[in-house]
Tab-separated table of C-alpha atoms in Angstrom:
chain	number	residue	atom	x	y	z
A	13	MET	CA	-128.918	-31.532	-81.447
A	14	ALA	CA	-129.899	-28.403	-83.314
A	15	ALA	CA	-130.372	-24.877	-82.102
A	16	GLY	CA	-130.871	-21.492	-83.643
A	17	ARG	CA	-132.983	-18.449	-84.271
A	18	GLY	CA	-135.031	-17.430	-87.252
A	19	ALA	CA	-134.882	-19.549	-90.388
A	20	TYR	CA	-131.389	-20.906	-89.791
A	21	VAL	CA	-130.792	-23.842	-87.460
A	22	TRP	CA	-127.300	-24.563	-86.163
A	23	ARG	CA	-126.220	-28.171	-85.669
A	24	PHE	CA	-124.471	-29.261	-82.472
A	25	ASP	CA	-124.260	-33.027	-82.912
A	26	SER	CA	-120.513	-33.625	-83.322
A	27	GLY	CA	-119.973	-34.366	-79.641
A	28	ARG	CA	-117.492	-31.501	-79.054
A	29	ILE	CA	-117.836	-27.750	-79.345
A	30	CYS	CA	-114.511	-27.434	-81.197
A	31	LEU	CA	-115.826	-29.789	-83.898
A	32	ASP	CA	-119.095	-27.874	-84.048
A	33	LEU	CA	-117.056	-24.757	-84.803
A	34	VAL	CA	-115.213	-26.579	-87.608
A	35	ALA	CA	-118.579	-27.507	-89.125
A	36	THR	CA	-119.487	-23.831	-89.607
A	37	GLY	CA	-116.868	-23.404	-92.348
A	38	PRO	CA	-117.258	-23.784	-96.104
A	39	ALA	CA	-115.099	-26.919	-95.908
A	40	GLY	CA	-116.678	-28.118	-92.696
A	41	GLY	CA	-119.400	-30.493	-93.684
A	42	THR	CA	-122.601	-30.904	-95.546
A	43	PRO	CA	-123.324	-30.895	-99.299
A	44	ARG	CA	-123.255	-27.422	-100.860
A	45	ALA	CA	-121.616	-26.189	-97.664
A	46	ARG	CA	-120.957	-22.475	-97.459
A	47	GLU	CA	-119.484	-20.106	-94.944
A	48	GLN	CA	-121.921	-20.027	-92.027
A	49	LEU	CA	-120.109	-17.393	-89.970
A	50	GLU	CA	-120.796	-14.746	-92.580
A	51	GLY	CA	-120.506	-11.763	-90.296
A	52	PRO	CA	-120.353	-10.603	-86.671
A	53	ALA	CA	-124.110	-11.038	-86.196
A	54	ARG	CA	-123.939	-14.674	-87.233
A	55	LEU	CA	-120.997	-15.277	-84.914
A	56	ALA	CA	-122.975	-13.740	-82.050
A	57	ASP	CA	-125.885	-16.044	-82.867
A	58	TRP	CA	-123.590	-19.103	-82.941
A	59	LEU	CA	-121.954	-18.193	-79.611
A	60	THR	CA	-125.387	-18.025	-78.002
A	61	ALA	CA	-126.722	-21.179	-79.685
A	62	ALA	CA	-123.561	-23.035	-78.644
A	63	ARG	CA	-124.184	-21.884	-75.057
A	64	LEU	CA	-120.790	-20.244	-74.820
A	65	VAL	CA	-122.683	-17.226	-73.542
A	66	PRO	CA	-126.079	-17.176	-71.799
A	67	PRO	CA	-129.120	-16.050	-73.797
A	68	ASP	CA	-129.506	-12.279	-74.187
A	69	THR	CA	-125.847	-11.645	-73.308
A	70	ALA	CA	-124.805	-8.281	-74.694
A	71	LEU	CA	-121.792	-8.799	-76.950
A	72	THR	CA	-121.218	-5.116	-77.503
A	73	SER	CA	-117.544	-5.455	-78.417
A	74	LEU	CA	-118.063	-8.187	-81.025
A	75	ASP	CA	-116.777	-6.964	-84.374
A	76	ALA	CA	-114.986	-8.151	-87.511
A	77	THR	CA	-111.837	-8.858	-85.477
A	78	TRP	CA	-113.714	-11.478	-83.453
A	79	LEU	CA	-114.918	-13.052	-86.679
A	80	THR	CA	-111.401	-13.282	-88.091
A	81	ARG	CA	-109.998	-14.817	-84.921
A	82	PHE	CA	-112.738	-17.453	-84.652
A	83	ARG	CA	-112.267	-18.382	-88.296
A	84	GLU	CA	-108.524	-18.730	-87.707
A	85	LEU	CA	-109.091	-20.994	-84.717
A	86	ARG	CA	-111.545	-23.020	-86.775
A	87	ALA	CA	-108.918	-23.549	-89.501
A	88	ASP	CA	-106.282	-24.599	-86.956
A	89	VAL	CA	-108.616	-27.104	-85.281
A	90	GLU	CA	-109.628	-28.529	-88.649
A	91	ARG	CA	-105.970	-28.979	-89.622
A	92	LEU	CA	-105.070	-30.714	-86.348
A	93	MET	CA	-108.053	-33.061	-86.484
A	94	ALA	CA	-107.361	-33.954	-90.106
A	95	THR	CA	-103.791	-34.808	-89.118
A	96	GLN	CA	-105.043	-37.137	-86.385
A	97	LEU	CA	-107.215	-38.991	-88.890
A	98	ALA	CA	-104.353	-39.226	-91.395
A	99	LEU	CA	-101.986	-40.622	-88.768
A	100	ARG	CA	-104.520	-43.250	-87.758
A	101	GLU	CA	-105.041	-44.207	-91.405
A	102	ALA	CA	-101.283	-44.643	-91.746
A	103	SER	CA	-101.103	-46.597	-88.441
A	104	VAL	CA	-98.789	-43.992	-86.934
A	105	ASP	CA	-98.872	-43.353	-83.180
A	106	PRO	CA	-99.874	-39.661	-82.799
A	107	ASP	CA	-97.775	-39.381	-79.638
A	108	SER	CA	-94.639	-40.220	-81.628
A	109	VAL	CA	-95.053	-37.322	-84.049
A	110	GLN	CA	-93.054	-34.118	-83.552
A	111	PRO	CA	-94.894	-31.402	-85.532
A	112	SER	CA	-92.638	-28.508	-84.492
A	113	GLY	CA	-91.684	-26.287	-87.411
A	114	THR	CA	-94.521	-27.578	-89.630
A	115	ASP	CA	-97.915	-26.121	-90.433
A	116	ASP	CA	-99.370	-28.510	-87.848
A	117	GLY	CA	-96.810	-27.325	-85.322
A	118	TYR	CA	-97.728	-23.686	-85.848
A	119	ALA	CA	-101.437	-24.523	-85.629
A	120	LEU	CA	-100.837	-26.395	-82.371
A	121	GLU	CA	-98.882	-23.467	-80.948
A	122	ARG	CA	-101.717	-21.072	-81.771
A	123	VAL	CA	-104.353	-23.337	-80.218
A	124	ASN	CA	-102.237	-23.790	-77.085
A	125	SER	CA	-101.747	-20.032	-76.820
A	126	LEU	CA	-105.490	-19.408	-77.026
A	127	ALA	CA	-106.214	-22.181	-74.524
A	128	ALA	CA	-103.906	-20.496	-71.993
A	129	GLN	CA	-106.225	-17.499	-71.728
A	130	ALA	CA	-108.874	-17.270	-69.014
A	131	PRO	CA	-112.385	-18.271	-70.094
A	132	PRO	CA	-115.418	-16.331	-68.827
A	133	GLY	CA	-116.328	-17.145	-65.226
A	134	PRO	CA	-119.875	-18.480	-64.761
A	135	ARG	CA	-122.219	-17.335	-62.002
A	136	ALA	CA	-125.578	-18.608	-60.775
A	137	VAL	CA	-128.079	-15.828	-60.071
A	138	ARG	CA	-131.773	-15.677	-59.291
A	139	GLY	CA	-133.924	-15.147	-62.337
A	140	GLU	CA	-137.642	-14.604	-62.728
A	141	GLY	CA	-139.588	-16.647	-60.228
A	142	GLY	CA	-136.502	-17.236	-58.130
A	143	ALA	CA	-135.041	-19.995	-60.314
A	144	LEU	CA	-131.251	-20.063	-60.648
A	145	VAL	CA	-129.940	-19.135	-64.068
A	146	ARG	CA	-126.429	-18.938	-65.505
A	147	THR	CA	-124.731	-15.645	-66.207
A	148	LEU	CA	-121.126	-14.500	-66.511
A	149	SER	CA	-119.012	-12.796	-63.905
A	150	ALA	CA	-117.907	-10.139	-66.407
A	151	ALA	CA	-118.644	-9.073	-69.955
A	152	PRO	CA	-117.205	-11.785	-72.242
A	153	ASP	CA	-114.292	-10.825	-74.450
A	154	CYS	CA	-112.999	-12.483	-77.591
A	155	ALA	CA	-109.930	-14.058	-75.961
A	156	GLY	CA	-111.983	-15.661	-73.210
A	157	LEU	CA	-114.497	-17.226	-75.598
A	158	LEU	CA	-111.748	-18.442	-77.921
A	159	ALA	CA	-110.161	-20.059	-74.865
A	160	VAL	CA	-113.281	-22.166	-74.260
A	161	VAL	CA	-113.132	-23.670	-77.751
A	162	ALA	CA	-109.336	-24.004	-77.775
A	163	ARG	CA	-109.355	-25.818	-74.424
A	164	ASP	CA	-111.952	-28.228	-75.762
A	165	ALA	CA	-109.683	-28.944	-78.748
A	166	VAL	CA	-106.687	-29.528	-76.454
A	167	ASP	CA	-108.755	-31.896	-74.307
A	168	LEU	CA	-109.810	-33.886	-77.363
A	169	LEU	CA	-106.323	-34.062	-78.854
A	170	THR	CA	-104.721	-35.211	-75.609
A	171	ASP	CA	-107.380	-37.735	-74.546
A	172	PRO	CA	-106.563	-41.114	-76.160
A	173	VAL	CA	-110.132	-42.370	-75.798
A	174	ALA	CA	-111.728	-39.276	-77.324
A	175	ARG	CA	-109.040	-39.085	-79.992
A	176	ALA	CA	-109.697	-42.695	-81.012
A	177	ALA	CA	-113.388	-41.882	-81.407
A	178	LEU	CA	-112.737	-39.085	-83.910
A	179	ARG	CA	-114.425	-39.798	-87.245
A	180	ARG	CA	-115.233	-38.130	-90.533
A	181	CYS	CA	-118.709	-38.657	-91.949
A	182	ALA	CA	-118.949	-41.483	-94.485
A	183	GLY	CA	-121.681	-39.687	-96.401
A	184	GLY	CA	-120.810	-39.394	-100.063
A	185	ALA	CA	-120.994	-35.595	-100.090
A	186	CYS	CA	-120.252	-34.846	-96.436
A	187	HIS	CA	-117.047	-34.625	-94.446
A	188	ARG	CA	-118.162	-33.384	-91.045
A	189	LEU	CA	-116.049	-34.398	-88.064
A	190	TYR	CA	-117.653	-36.045	-85.043
A	191	LEU	CA	-116.946	-38.326	-82.094
A	192	ASP	CA	-118.264	-41.863	-82.409
A	193	THR	CA	-119.454	-42.832	-78.938
A	194	SER	CA	-121.777	-45.572	-80.183
A	195	ARG	CA	-121.568	-49.095	-78.802
A	196	GLY	CA	-118.930	-50.930	-80.797
A	197	GLY	CA	-117.810	-47.734	-82.528
A	198	ARG	CA	-119.845	-48.454	-85.651
A	199	ARG	CA	-121.401	-45.068	-86.277
A	200	ARG	CA	-120.774	-44.094	-89.909
A	201	TRP	CA	-122.511	-40.767	-90.297
A	202	CYS	CA	-122.366	-37.403	-88.601
A	203	SER	CA	-126.132	-37.709	-88.225
A	204	GLY	CA	-128.394	-40.662	-88.880
A	205	GLU	CA	-131.269	-38.274	-89.533
A	206	VAL	CA	-129.328	-36.236	-92.094
A	207	CYS	CA	-126.548	-38.142	-93.876
A	208	GLY	CA	-127.755	-41.563	-92.775
A	209	ASN	CA	-131.214	-40.915	-94.176
A	210	ARG	CA	-129.719	-39.423	-97.346
A	211	GLU	CA	-127.649	-42.575	-97.878
A	212	ARG	CA	-130.644	-44.854	-97.275
A	213	VAL	CA	-132.700	-42.930	-99.828
A	214	ALA	CA	-129.856	-43.133	-102.371
A	215	ARG	CA	-129.493	-46.885	-101.753
A	216	HIS	CA	-133.233	-47.392	-102.267
A	217	ARG	CA	-133.112	-45.456	-105.540
A	218	ARG	CA	-130.190	-47.550	-106.771
A	219	ARG	CA	-132.054	-50.771	-105.987
A	220	THR	CA	-135.169	-49.463	-107.698
A	221	ALA	CA	-133.199	-48.417	-110.774
A	222	ALA	CA	-131.491	-51.813	-110.922
A	223	GLY	CA	-134.837	-53.586	-110.642
A	224	ASP	CA	-136.309	-51.528	-113.470
A	225	ALA	CA	-133.305	-52.046	-115.766
A	226	GLY	CA	-135.183	-54.547	-117.947
A	227	PRO	CA	-133.633	-57.567	-119.709
A	228	THR	CA	-130.414	-59.087	-118.423
A	229	ALA	CA	-127.195	-59.252	-120.456
A	230	GLY	CA	-128.287	-62.611	-121.916
A	231	GLY	CA	-131.457	-61.142	-123.341
A	232	ALA	CA	-133.856	-62.876	-120.964
A	233	PRO	CA	-136.161	-60.832	-118.783
A	234	SER	CA	-134.951	-60.190	-115.274
A	235	ASP	CA	-136.672	-61.925	-112.370
A	236	HIS	CA	-138.375	-58.636	-111.592
A	237	SER	CA	-139.740	-58.388	-115.136
A	238	VAL	CA	-140.982	-61.997	-115.090
A	239	GLU	CA	-142.817	-61.315	-111.888
A	240	GLU	CA	-144.530	-58.319	-113.423
A	241	ILE	CA	-145.816	-60.132	-116.565
A	242	ARG	CA	-146.814	-63.425	-114.849
A	243	PRO	CA	-150.614	-63.925	-115.068
A	244	ARG	CA	-152.491	-63.625	-111.846
A	245	VAL	CA	-153.746	-66.952	-110.461
A	246	GLU	CA	-156.994	-66.820	-108.483
């Protein structure tokens, strides 16, 4: 799923909002990735596109401090998720690890602290035409919105099923995190339309290049070459 305003389109296809936040960083995903949360205005746009706040919510207090704190949470979530993948690769039970006193331990403490804050309370109100629309019970603050993302990270890290579905994109130049909820758990890419299509195009080009390589090592024409020079039979 993609969402956004103007020329830039945000991607929300990881399966969890905490992983979508990780993907906004310069180390968070696609080829030639750059910092996507470049300033307070971009953070405000992401918060709206991610539906953490309703459309047209006035984020009057959003400033550079918000930006710093969201980037810090992003780095902590990325570190914790990378650790989960490394433990699985090493066949280590994540529940047996005691990260206290390590970088992972400090990251976990910070995420837990943010998750303990109160998130914004939602309200249903009548909009134009009488339809119910979502709003917030009070003006959202930075701590409350950080809590939404931090709680999502805690839920993922403590849910064995969700944790087992955590993947990193197999695309050659991509390392986005996502949850594989496909049947059989065989999803390889963060997005079939993006990295999957890129890999299929690259595979086709390799096959084409191999077919056009000309004579084989023994000096004889390849099967492809023979087929091309064979006279046409009516």
